[in-house]
Coordinates of C-alpha atoms and ligand atoms in Angstrom, one line a residue:
M1 CA 24.5 -1.2 10.0
E2 CA 25.3 -1.4 6.4
A3 CA 22.5 -2.3 3.9
I4 CA 22.1 -6.0 2.9
K5 CA 24.2 -7.1 -0.1
D6 CA 23.2 -9.2 -3.0
T7 CA 24.0 -12.7 -1.9
L8 CA 22.3 -15.4 -4.2
S9 CA 23.4 -15.9 -7.9
F10 CA 20.8 -15.7 -10.7
N11 CA 21.0 -19.7 -10.9
E12 CA 20.3 -20.0 -7.3
I13 CA 17.3 -17.6 -7.4
Q14 CA 16.1 -19.5 -10.5
T15 CA 16.3 -22.8 -8.7
L16 CA 14.1 -21.4 -5.9
F17 CA 11.6 -20.2 -8.5
N18 CA 11.6 -23.5 -10.3
N19 CA 11.0 -25.4 -7.1
Q20 CA 8.0 -23.2 -6.4
K21 CA 6.7 -23.7 -9.9
G22 CA 6.9 -27.5 -9.5
N23 CA 5.0 -27.2 -6.2
Q24 CA 2.3 -24.6 -7.2
F25 CA -0.5 -27.0 -7.8
K26 CA 0.0 -28.9 -4.5
V27 CA -0.2 -25.7 -2.7
A28 CA -3.1 -24.4 -4.8
N29 CA -5.2 -27.6 -4.2
R30 CA -4.9 -27.5 -0.4
S31 CA -8.2 -27.3 1.3
I32 CA -9.3 -23.9 2.7
V33 CA -8.9 -25.4 6.2
E34 CA -5.1 -25.9 5.4
R35 CA -4.7 -22.4 4.1
K36 CA -6.3 -21.1 7.2
K37 CA -4.0 -23.2 9.3
K38 CA -0.9 -21.5 7.6
L39 CA -2.5 -18.1 8.3
K40 CA -3.2 -18.9 12.0
Q41 CA 0.5 -20.0 12.3
L42 CA 1.6 -16.7 10.8
K43 CA -0.7 -14.9 13.2
T44 CA 0.7 -16.6 16.3
A45 CA 4.3 -16.0 15.0
I46 CA 3.7 -12.3 14.6
E47 CA 1.4 -11.7 17.6
V48 CA 3.2 -14.0 20.1
T49 CA 6.3 -15.9 19.3
F50 CA 8.3 -13.2 17.5
R51 CA 6.5 -10.0 18.9
D52 CA 9.4 -9.0 21.1
E53 CA 12.0 -9.7 18.3
I54 CA 9.9 -7.6 16.0
R55 CA 9.9 -4.8 18.3
T56 CA 13.7 -5.0 18.9
A57 CA 14.3 -5.3 15.2
L58 CA 12.4 -2.0 14.5
Y59 CA 14.1 -0.2 17.5
N60 CA 17.4 -1.2 16.0
D61 CA 16.4 -0.1 12.4
F62 CA 14.5 3.1 13.4
K63 CA 14.5 3.5 17.3
K64 CA 10.8 3.0 17.0
H65 CA 8.7 2.9 20.3
P66 CA 7.4 -0.7 20.9
S67 CA 3.8 0.8 21.2
E68 CA 4.2 2.4 17.8
S69 CA 5.5 -0.9 16.3
D70 CA 2.6 -2.8 17.8
L71 CA 0.0 -0.3 16.3
T72 CA 1.8 0.1 12.8
E73 CA 3.5 -3.2 12.2
I74 CA 1.8 -5.9 14.3
Y75 CA -1.8 -4.9 14.2
P76 CA -2.2 -4.2 10.5
I77 CA -1.0 -7.9 9.9
T78 CA -3.0 -9.6 12.6
G79 CA -6.0 -7.6 11.5
E80 CA -5.6 -8.6 7.9
I81 CA -5.3 -12.3 9.0
K82 CA -8.4 -12.2 11.2
H83 CA -10.4 -10.5 8.4
T84 CA -9.2 -13.1 6.0
L85 CA -10.0 -16.0 8.3
N86 CA -13.4 -14.8 8.8
S87 CA -14.0 -14.3 5.0
L88 CA -11.9 -16.9 3.2
K89 CA -14.8 -19.4 2.8
K90 CA -17.0 -16.7 1.1
W91 CA -14.2 -15.5 -1.1
T92 CA -13.2 -18.9 -2.4
G93 CA -16.7 -20.2 -2.8
R94 CA -18.1 -20.4 -6.4
K95 CA -20.1 -17.3 -7.2
R96 CA -23.2 -18.1 -9.4
V97 CA -24.0 -15.3 -12.0
S98 CA -27.0 -15.3 -14.3
T99 CA -26.9 -16.4 -17.8
P100 CA -28.7 -14.5 -20.5
L101 CA -31.8 -16.1 -21.9
A102 CA -30.3 -16.5 -25.3
F103 CA -28.1 -19.2 -23.7
L104 CA -30.9 -21.1 -22.0
G105 CA -29.8 -24.5 -20.8
A106 CA -26.5 -23.3 -19.4
S107 CA -25.4 -22.1 -16.0
S108 CA -22.3 -19.7 -15.1
H109 CA -20.2 -19.1 -12.2
I110 CA -17.0 -17.4 -11.3
Q111 CA -14.3 -19.5 -9.4
Y112 CA -11.2 -17.6 -8.0
E113 CA -8.1 -19.6 -8.7
P114 CA -4.5 -18.9 -7.5
K115 CA -2.3 -17.1 -10.1
G116 CA 0.5 -19.5 -9.3
V117 CA 4.0 -18.3 -8.3
C118 CA 4.1 -14.7 -7.1
L119 CA 6.7 -12.1 -6.1
I120 CA 6.4 -9.7 -3.4
I121 CA 9.0 -6.8 -3.3
S122 CA 8.6 -4.6 -0.2
P123 CA 10.1 -1.3 0.8
W124 CA 11.8 -0.4 4.2
N125 CA 9.4 2.0 5.9
F126 CA 7.0 -0.7 7.4
P127 CA 9.1 -3.8 6.7
F128 CA 6.9 -6.2 8.5
N129 CA 3.5 -4.7 7.6
L130 CA 4.2 -4.3 3.9
T131 CA 5.8 -7.7 3.5
F132 CA 3.4 -9.9 5.5
G133 CA 0.3 -7.9 4.6
P134 CA 0.4 -8.9 0.9
L135 CA 1.8 -12.3 1.9
V136 CA -1.5 -13.0 3.7
S137 CA -3.6 -12.3 0.6
A138 CA -1.2 -14.4 -1.5
I139 CA -1.5 -17.4 0.9
A140 CA -5.3 -16.9 1.1
A141 CA -5.5 -17.1 -2.6
G142 CA -3.4 -20.4 -2.8
N143 CA -0.2 -19.1 -4.2
T144 CA 3.5 -19.9 -3.7
V145 CA 5.5 -16.8 -2.9
I146 CA 9.0 -15.3 -3.2
L147 CA 9.5 -12.4 -0.8
K148 CA 12.2 -9.8 -1.4
P149 CA 12.3 -7.4 1.6
S150 CA 14.2 -4.0 1.5
E151 CA 18.0 -4.2 1.9
H152 CA 17.9 -0.9 4.1
T153 CA 16.2 -2.3 7.2
V154 CA 18.8 -5.1 7.9
N155 CA 17.5 -6.1 11.3
S156 CA 13.8 -6.4 10.1
S157 CA 14.6 -8.2 6.9
H158 CA 16.8 -10.9 8.7
L159 CA 13.9 -11.4 11.1
I160 CA 11.4 -11.6 8.3
K161 CA 13.4 -14.4 6.8
K162 CA 13.6 -16.2 10.2
I163 CA 9.8 -16.0 10.7
V164 CA 9.0 -17.3 7.2
K165 CA 11.4 -20.2 7.7
S166 CA 9.8 -21.2 10.8
I167 CA 6.3 -21.7 9.1
F168 CA 6.9 -22.4 5.4
S169 CA 9.0 -24.6 3.3
E170 CA 11.1 -22.9 0.5
D171 CA 8.9 -24.4 -2.3
E172 CA 6.0 -22.7 -0.6
V173 CA 7.2 -19.2 0.6
V174 CA 10.8 -18.2 0.7
V175 CA 12.6 -14.9 1.4
I176 CA 15.4 -13.9 -0.8
E177 CA 17.4 -11.0 0.8
G178 CA 19.4 -8.7 -1.3
A179 CA 19.5 -5.3 -3.0
V180 CA 18.8 -4.0 -6.6
E181 CA 20.8 -6.8 -8.4
T182 CA 18.7 -9.5 -6.6
S183 CA 15.5 -7.5 -7.5
K184 CA 16.5 -7.3 -11.1
H185 CA 17.2 -11.0 -11.3
L186 CA 13.8 -11.8 -9.7
L187 CA 12.1 -9.4 -12.1
S188 CA 13.5 -11.2 -15.1
L189 CA 11.7 -14.4 -14.1
P190 CA 8.2 -15.3 -15.5
F191 CA 6.3 -14.9 -12.3
N192 CA 2.4 -15.1 -12.4
H193 CA 2.0 -12.0 -10.4
I194 CA 4.3 -9.3 -9.0
F195 CA 3.2 -7.3 -6.0
F196 CA 5.5 -4.2 -5.6
T197 CA 5.4 -1.7 -2.8
G198 CA 7.8 1.2 -3.3
S199 CA 8.5 4.5 -5.2
P200 CA 6.9 5.3 -8.6
N201 CA 10.3 5.3 -10.3
V202 CA 11.0 1.8 -9.3
G203 CA 7.4 1.0 -10.1
K204 CA 8.1 1.9 -13.6
I205 CA 11.1 -0.5 -13.9
V206 CA 9.0 -3.3 -12.2
M207 CA 6.2 -2.8 -14.8
A208 CA 8.5 -2.8 -17.8
A209 CA 10.2 -6.0 -16.5
A210 CA 6.9 -7.6 -16.0
A211 CA 5.6 -6.7 -19.5
K212 CA 8.4 -8.9 -20.9
N213 CA 6.6 -11.9 -19.4
L214 CA 3.0 -10.4 -19.5
T215 CA 3.1 -10.8 -15.7
S216 CA 0.2 -9.0 -13.9
V217 CA 1.3 -6.5 -11.4
T218 CA 0.0 -4.7 -8.4
L219 CA 2.0 -1.5 -7.8
E220 CA 1.7 0.2 -4.4
L221 CA 3.5 3.4 -4.9
G222 CA 3.9 6.7 -3.3
G223 CA 3.4 10.5 -4.0
K224 CA 2.5 13.7 -2.4
S225 CA -0.8 13.4 -0.5
P226 CA -2.4 16.9 0.1
T227 CA -4.4 17.7 3.1
I228 CA -7.0 20.3 2.6
I229 CA -8.4 22.3 5.6
D230 CA -11.2 24.8 4.9
E231 CA -12.5 27.6 7.0
T232 CA -15.2 25.4 8.6
A233 CA -12.9 22.7 9.9
N234 CA -12.5 22.0 13.6
I235 CA -8.9 23.2 13.9
D236 CA -8.0 21.4 17.1
N237 CA -9.2 18.0 15.9
A238 CA -7.4 18.5 12.6
A239 CA -4.1 19.4 14.2
K240 CA -4.1 16.5 16.5
R241 CA -5.0 13.9 13.9
I242 CA -2.4 15.5 11.3
V243 CA 0.4 15.7 13.8
W244 CA -0.2 12.0 14.6
G245 CA -0.5 10.8 11.0
K246 CA 2.4 12.9 9.7
F247 CA 5.0 12.3 12.3
I248 CA 4.4 8.6 13.1
N249 CA 7.4 6.7 11.9
A250 CA 9.0 10.1 11.6
G251 CA 7.0 10.9 8.4
Q252 CA 8.4 7.8 6.6
I253 CA 4.9 6.8 5.7
C254 CA 3.5 6.7 2.1
I255 CA 0.0 7.9 3.3
A256 CA 1.2 10.7 5.5
P257 CA -0.2 14.1 4.8
D258 CA 2.6 15.4 2.6
Y259 CA 1.6 19.0 2.8
I260 CA -1.2 21.3 4.1
L261 CA -3.5 23.6 2.0
V262 CA -5.2 25.7 4.5
H263 CA -7.7 28.5 4.3
E264 CA -5.7 31.7 4.9
N265 CA -8.1 32.8 7.6
I266 CA -7.3 30.0 10.0
K267 CA -3.7 29.4 9.1
E268 CA -2.1 31.1 12.1
E269 CA -4.5 29.2 14.5
L270 CA -3.7 25.9 12.8
V271 CA 0.0 26.5 13.1
K272 CA -0.4 27.3 16.9
A273 CA -2.5 24.1 17.3
F274 CA 0.2 22.0 15.4
Q275 CA 2.9 23.5 17.7
K276 CA 0.7 22.6 20.8
Y277 CA 0.3 18.9 19.8
L278 CA 3.9 18.4 18.8
K279 CA 4.7 19.4 22.4
V280 CA 1.9 17.1 23.8
F281 CA 3.0 14.1 21.9
F282 CA 6.8 14.4 22.0
G283 CA 7.5 16.7 25.0
D284 CA 9.7 20.0 24.9
D285 CA 13.0 18.2 24.0
I286 CA 12.0 15.9 21.1
T287 CA 15.6 14.5 21.0
R288 CA 14.8 12.8 24.3
S289 CA 11.4 11.6 23.2
E290 CA 11.1 7.8 23.0
A291 CA 8.0 8.2 20.8
F292 CA 9.8 9.8 18.0
P293 CA 11.9 7.6 15.7
R294 CA 14.8 8.2 13.4
I295 CA 15.2 8.4 9.6
V296 CA 16.2 5.0 8.1
N297 CA 19.8 6.1 7.0
K298 CA 22.2 9.0 6.6
S299 CA 21.5 9.4 2.9
H300 CA 17.7 9.9 3.5
T301 CA 18.4 12.2 6.4
K302 CA 20.6 14.4 4.1
R303 CA 18.0 14.2 1.4
I304 CA 15.3 15.6 3.7
L305 CA 17.5 18.3 5.2
N306 CA 18.3 19.4 1.6
L307 CA 14.7 19.8 0.9
I308 CA 14.4 22.1 4.0
E309 CA 17.4 24.1 3.0
D310 CA 16.1 24.5 -0.6
S311 CA 12.7 25.7 0.5
K312 CA 14.4 28.2 3.0
S313 CA 16.6 29.6 0.1
K314 CA 13.2 30.4 -1.7
G315 CA 11.8 32.3 1.2
A316 CA 10.2 29.6 3.5
E317 CA 10.2 30.1 7.2
I318 CA 10.6 27.5 10.0
A319 CA 7.5 27.6 12.3
F320 CA 8.7 24.7 14.4
G321 CA 11.7 22.5 14.5
G322 CA 14.7 22.7 12.2
I323 CA 17.2 20.9 14.7
S324 CA 18.9 17.9 13.2
S325 CA 21.8 15.5 13.4
V326 CA 22.9 13.5 10.4
D327 CA 25.0 11.1 12.6
D328 CA 22.1 10.4 14.8
K329 CA 19.7 10.2 11.7
Y330 CA 17.5 12.6 13.6
I331 CA 15.4 15.4 12.1
Q332 CA 13.1 17.3 14.6
P333 CA 9.4 17.5 13.5
T334 CA 9.5 20.6 11.3
L335 CA 6.8 22.9 10.2
I336 CA 7.6 25.3 7.4
T337 CA 5.4 28.1 6.1
N338 CA 5.7 30.7 3.2
V339 CA 6.7 27.8 1.0
S340 CA 7.3 28.7 -2.6
L341 CA 5.4 26.3 -4.9
D342 CA 8.5 25.8 -7.1
S343 CA 10.6 24.6 -4.2
E344 CA 11.9 21.0 -4.4
I345 CA 9.8 20.1 -1.3
M346 CA 6.7 20.8 -3.3
E347 CA 7.8 18.4 -6.2
Q348 CA 9.4 15.5 -4.4
E349 CA 7.6 13.1 -1.9
I350 CA 9.0 14.3 1.4
F351 CA 8.8 11.0 3.3
G352 CA 10.2 12.5 6.4
P353 CA 9.1 14.7 9.4
V354 CA 8.6 17.9 7.6
L355 CA 5.3 19.5 6.8
P356 CA 4.9 22.5 4.5
I357 CA 1.9 24.7 5.2
I358 CA 0.5 26.6 2.3
S359 CA -2.5 29.0 2.6
F360 CA -5.3 29.5 0.0
K361 CA -8.1 32.0 -0.4
N362 CA -10.6 29.9 -2.4
V363 CA -11.3 26.3 -3.1
E364 CA -10.8 26.6 -6.8
E365 CA -7.0 27.4 -6.2
V366 CA -6.6 24.2 -4.2
I367 CA -8.4 22.2 -6.9
N368 CA -6.3 23.7 -9.6
H369 CA -3.0 22.9 -7.7
V370 CA -4.0 19.4 -6.9
N371 CA -5.1 18.5 -10.5
S372 CA -1.9 20.1 -11.8
K373 CA 0.1 17.4 -10.1
E374 CA 0.1 13.5 -10.2
K375 CA -2.8 11.7 -8.8
P376 CA -2.0 11.2 -5.2
L377 CA -2.1 8.0 -3.1
A378 CA -4.3 9.8 -0.5
L379 CA -6.1 13.2 -0.3
Y380 CA -7.4 14.3 3.1
I381 CA -10.2 16.8 3.7
Y382 CA -10.9 18.7 6.9
S383 CA -14.2 20.5 6.8
S384 CA -17.5 20.5 8.6
K385 CA -19.5 21.4 5.4
K386 CA -20.9 18.5 3.5
T387 CA -21.1 20.5 0.4
N388 CA -17.4 21.5 0.5
I389 CA -16.3 17.9 1.1
N390 CA -18.4 16.5 -1.7
Y391 CA -17.2 19.3 -4.1
L392 CA -13.7 18.5 -3.2
I393 CA -14.1 14.7 -3.7
K394 CA -15.9 15.2 -7.0
N395 CA -13.4 17.6 -8.5
T396 CA -10.1 15.9 -7.5
R397 CA -8.7 12.4 -8.0
A398 CA -6.8 10.2 -5.5
G399 CA -6.3 6.6 -4.5
G400 CA -8.2 7.1 -1.2
T401 CA -9.6 9.9 1.0
C402 CA -10.3 10.3 4.7
V403 CA -12.6 13.0 5.7
N404 CA -11.9 14.7 9.0
S405 CA -9.0 12.2 9.5
N406 CA -5.9 10.9 7.9
D407 CA -4.0 7.6 7.3
I408 CA -6.8 5.6 8.9
H409 CA -8.3 4.1 5.7
F410 CA -5.3 1.8 5.5
F411 CA -6.5 0.0 8.6
N412 CA -10.0 -0.8 7.3
N413 CA -9.8 -4.0 5.4
N414 CA -13.3 -3.6 3.9
L415 CA -11.9 -0.8 1.9
P416 CA -9.5 -1.3 -1.2
F417 CA -6.1 0.2 -0.4
G418 CA -4.0 1.7 -3.2
G419 CA -3.3 4.5 -5.6
S420 CA -4.3 5.6 -9.1
N421 CA -1.8 5.8 -11.9
N422 CA 1.4 7.5 -10.7
S423 CA 0.5 6.5 -7.1
G424 CA -0.4 2.9 -7.9
I425 CA -2.1 0.3 -10.0
G426 CA -4.4 -2.3 -8.5
K427 CA -5.6 -2.6 -4.9
S428 CA -4.7 -4.5 -1.7
H429 CA -6.3 -5.5 1.6
G430 CA -9.2 -7.8 2.5
F431 CA -11.1 -9.3 -0.6
F432 CA -9.3 -6.6 -2.9
G433 CA -5.8 -8.2 -1.9
F434 CA -7.2 -11.7 -2.4
Q435 CA -8.6 -10.7 -5.9
A436 CA -5.0 -9.3 -6.8
F437 CA -3.5 -12.7 -6.2
S438 CA -6.3 -14.6 -7.9
N439 CA -7.6 -15.1 -11.5
A440 CA -11.4 -14.8 -11.6
R441 CA -12.0 -17.9 -13.8
S442 CA -15.2 -17.8 -15.8
I443 CA -16.9 -21.2 -15.9
Y444 CA -19.8 -21.6 -18.3
N445 CA -21.5 -25.0 -18.2
Q446 CA -23.8 -26.2 -21.0
H447 CA -26.3 -28.6 -19.5
V448 CA -28.7 -29.3 -22.4
P449 CA -28.6 -28.3 -26.0
G450 CA -29.0 -24.4 -26.0
A451 CA -30.8 -21.9 -28.2
L452 CA -27.5 -20.9 -29.8
E453 CA -27.3 -24.1 -31.7
L454 CA -30.3 -23.0 -33.7
L455 CA -28.3 -20.1 -34.9
M456 CA -25.3 -21.8 -36.1
P457 CA -24.3 -22.0 -40.0
P458 CA -25.5 -22.5 -42.6
Y459 CA -27.5 -19.4 -42.3
N460 CA -30.9 -18.8 -44.0
N461 CA -33.7 -16.4 -43.9
F462 CA -35.4 -18.2 -40.8
K463 CA -32.1 -18.1 -38.8
Q464 CA -31.5 -14.5 -39.6
K465 CA -35.1 -13.8 -38.2
L466 CA -34.1 -15.7 -35.0
I467 CA -30.7 -13.8 -34.7
D468 CA -32.7 -10.5 -35.3
L469 CA -35.1 -11.4 -32.4
T470 CA -32.1 -12.4 -30.2
I471 CA -30.5 -9.1 -30.8
K472 CA -33.6 -7.2 -30.1
W473 CA -34.9 -9.2 -27.1
F474 CA -32.3 -11.3 -25.4
Ligands
NAD1 P1 12.1 1.7 -3.5 O1 11.2 1.8 -4.6 O2 13.4 2.4 -3.6 O3 12.4 0.2 -3.2 C1 11.4 -0.7 -3.0 C2 11.9 -2.1 -3.3 O4 12.4 -2.1 -4.7 C3 13.2 -2.6 -2.4 O5 12.9 -3.9 -2.0 C4 14.4 -2.4 -3.3 O6 15.4 -3.3 -3.1 C5 13.7 -2.6 -4.7 N1 14.5 -1.8 -5.7 C6 15.0 -0.6 -5.5 N2 15.6 -0.1 -6.8 C7 15.3 -1.2 -7.6 C8 15.6 -1.3 -9.1 N3 16.2 -0.3 -9.7 N4 15.2 -2.4 -9.7 C9 14.4 -3.3 -9.0 N5 14.2 -3.3 -7.7 C10 14.6 -2.2 -7.0 O7 11.2 2.4 -2.3 P2 11.6 2.6 -0.8 O8 12.6 3.6 -0.7 O9 12.0 1.2 -0.1 O10 10.2 3.0 -0.2 C11 9.7 4.3 -0.3 C12 8.7 4.5 -1.3 O11 7.6 3.5 -1.2 C13 8.0 5.7 -1.3 O12 7.7 6.3 -2.5 C14 6.6 5.4 -0.6 O13 5.6 6.3 -0.9 C15 6.4 4.0 -1.2 N6 5.6 3.3 -0.3 C16 4.3 3.0 -0.8 C17 3.4 2.3 0.0 C18 2.0 2.0 -0.6 O14 1.4 1.1 0.1 N7 1.5 2.6 -1.5 C19 3.7 1.9 1.2 C20 5.1 2.2 1.7 C21 5.9 2.9 0.8

C-alpha cells in the first residue's frame, strides 16, 4: 500500500489547532476523575474493542505475529495507562516544599499544570505504542493534543484515527494524517509542547521549528545502541536475550542492540549460540516463520541490503542469513563478522535484522569506541563481574542501560525512558512522561508580613547588618 499523502490544507490544520486552543482550559480544568475516565476508555479501546483490528493492521503493515503485537504494541499502552491510573492523584496533588527561614511567614508548593495544546509526531516502527504511549501522558497532564502518525504504516495510522475519533472530540484530541508537508505545517504552529519520536535528523528539524515559537520539546530519537559482552558473561543467556531483542519487529526497533562488542575469547561460542537461538525462535526456514515480520517498505529493505553489501565489500563475512527478497520486503536475520569499523553499517543506525559482531581484546578499546560516537539511546552490558559492569557504566554515556538484558527498561514505567543529546532530549513514561507535558508551577504564598520586608530600601547600616546576617545564616 502506498504511503499516506498530505490531505489537509494549512488553513484546515490551523482551524483544528485554534479549536483546541479555545478548548484548552475546559480540558485542563476537568477533575482527575474525568481524566481517568478518558484513560479507562482508551484502555478498553486498545485492550478489547479494537484489539483484533490492531493485530490485523499490524499484520497488514508488517506481517507481524498477533502475539508480538500484543506484547510490543498493546501491553506497553495498557501498562502505561494502568501505571498512570494508579499514580495520577499523587502526581497532580500539590507538593509542599520548605521555604527558607529568611522568608518566614510564607509557604511554598509545586502545582503541575497542563502545558496546553500539544503536538505528538510518531514514527512507523511501533505505530500504536509510540502514538498512544505519549498520548496517555498528555491526557493525564490535562492537555489537548494533535497527533500526527507516520505516513508509512497506512493501516495502523487509519486505525489510530478511528480509535481516537471513537473517544475524543476534535477540540480535545485529533489525528491529522499526512506526510512531511503536513508535519511542516503543524510544526509552524505555536504549540505549547511538541513530543517527537523519530530520527535524529528530523529531530533537528523539529527543534529548529519549535525554537521559532519557543515551544518546549521532548525528542525521542534513535542511534546505534552498543551491546558489550565480556569474558565473564553467561553466553547462552546473552545470546537468547539478544536474539529476542534484536530481531523482534525484524530489528526495526530504536532500542535494539545495534551491534555487538564481544571479548575475542568468547566470540566463536557466542556466534554459535546466536545461530542456535535464531533456529529455536524462527525454525530452519525463516521465510516460513510466522514469528518473523517484514520490513516496512521496499526502500528501507534496499537501504538495509546496501549496508550488508557495503560491509561485505570491506571484508565482512556472513555468519548467518543473507537471504532476502525486496518484493516480499524480507531480510533473513543476518549475523555479520569481521566488520570493518569504517563500514557504513557501523555509522548508520541499522534499524533492521542485521547484527554486526565485533571482537575486542580489552575493555579500554570498547570504551574508546563507544565514546568516539554519538551518545546512544541504550547501551547493554553482559557480564557477571560487578566491577566490570560499574566500570563500563561510569566510563560511558547512554540514555538507558540494561545489565544482562536488553530492551526491557522500556517496559518499566518507574524508569525514565529516553536518550541523551543525539539520541534524545527529555524523558517519557510514567511520572517522567507526565512531567514532560506539564509545567511545574511554583506557588509562593505570603501569609503574614515576612522578614524580607525589613530588608527593603532605603538601605542603612542596620539593614546592611541584617542582610549580612541573612547571607551568613539563612
Ligand atoms: P522519521 O524521523 O523519518 O519520521 C518520524 C515522523 O516525522 C513521521 O511522522 C514523519 O512523517 C515525520 N517527518 C519525516 N520527515 C520530516 C520532516 N522533514 N519534517 C517534519 N516531519 C517529518 O523516523 P521514522 O523513520 O518514522 O522512524 C525511525 C527513527 O525513529 C529511528 O531513528 C528510530 O531510532 C527512531 N525511534 C526512536 C524511538 C524512541 O523512543 N527514542 C522509538 C522509535 C523510533
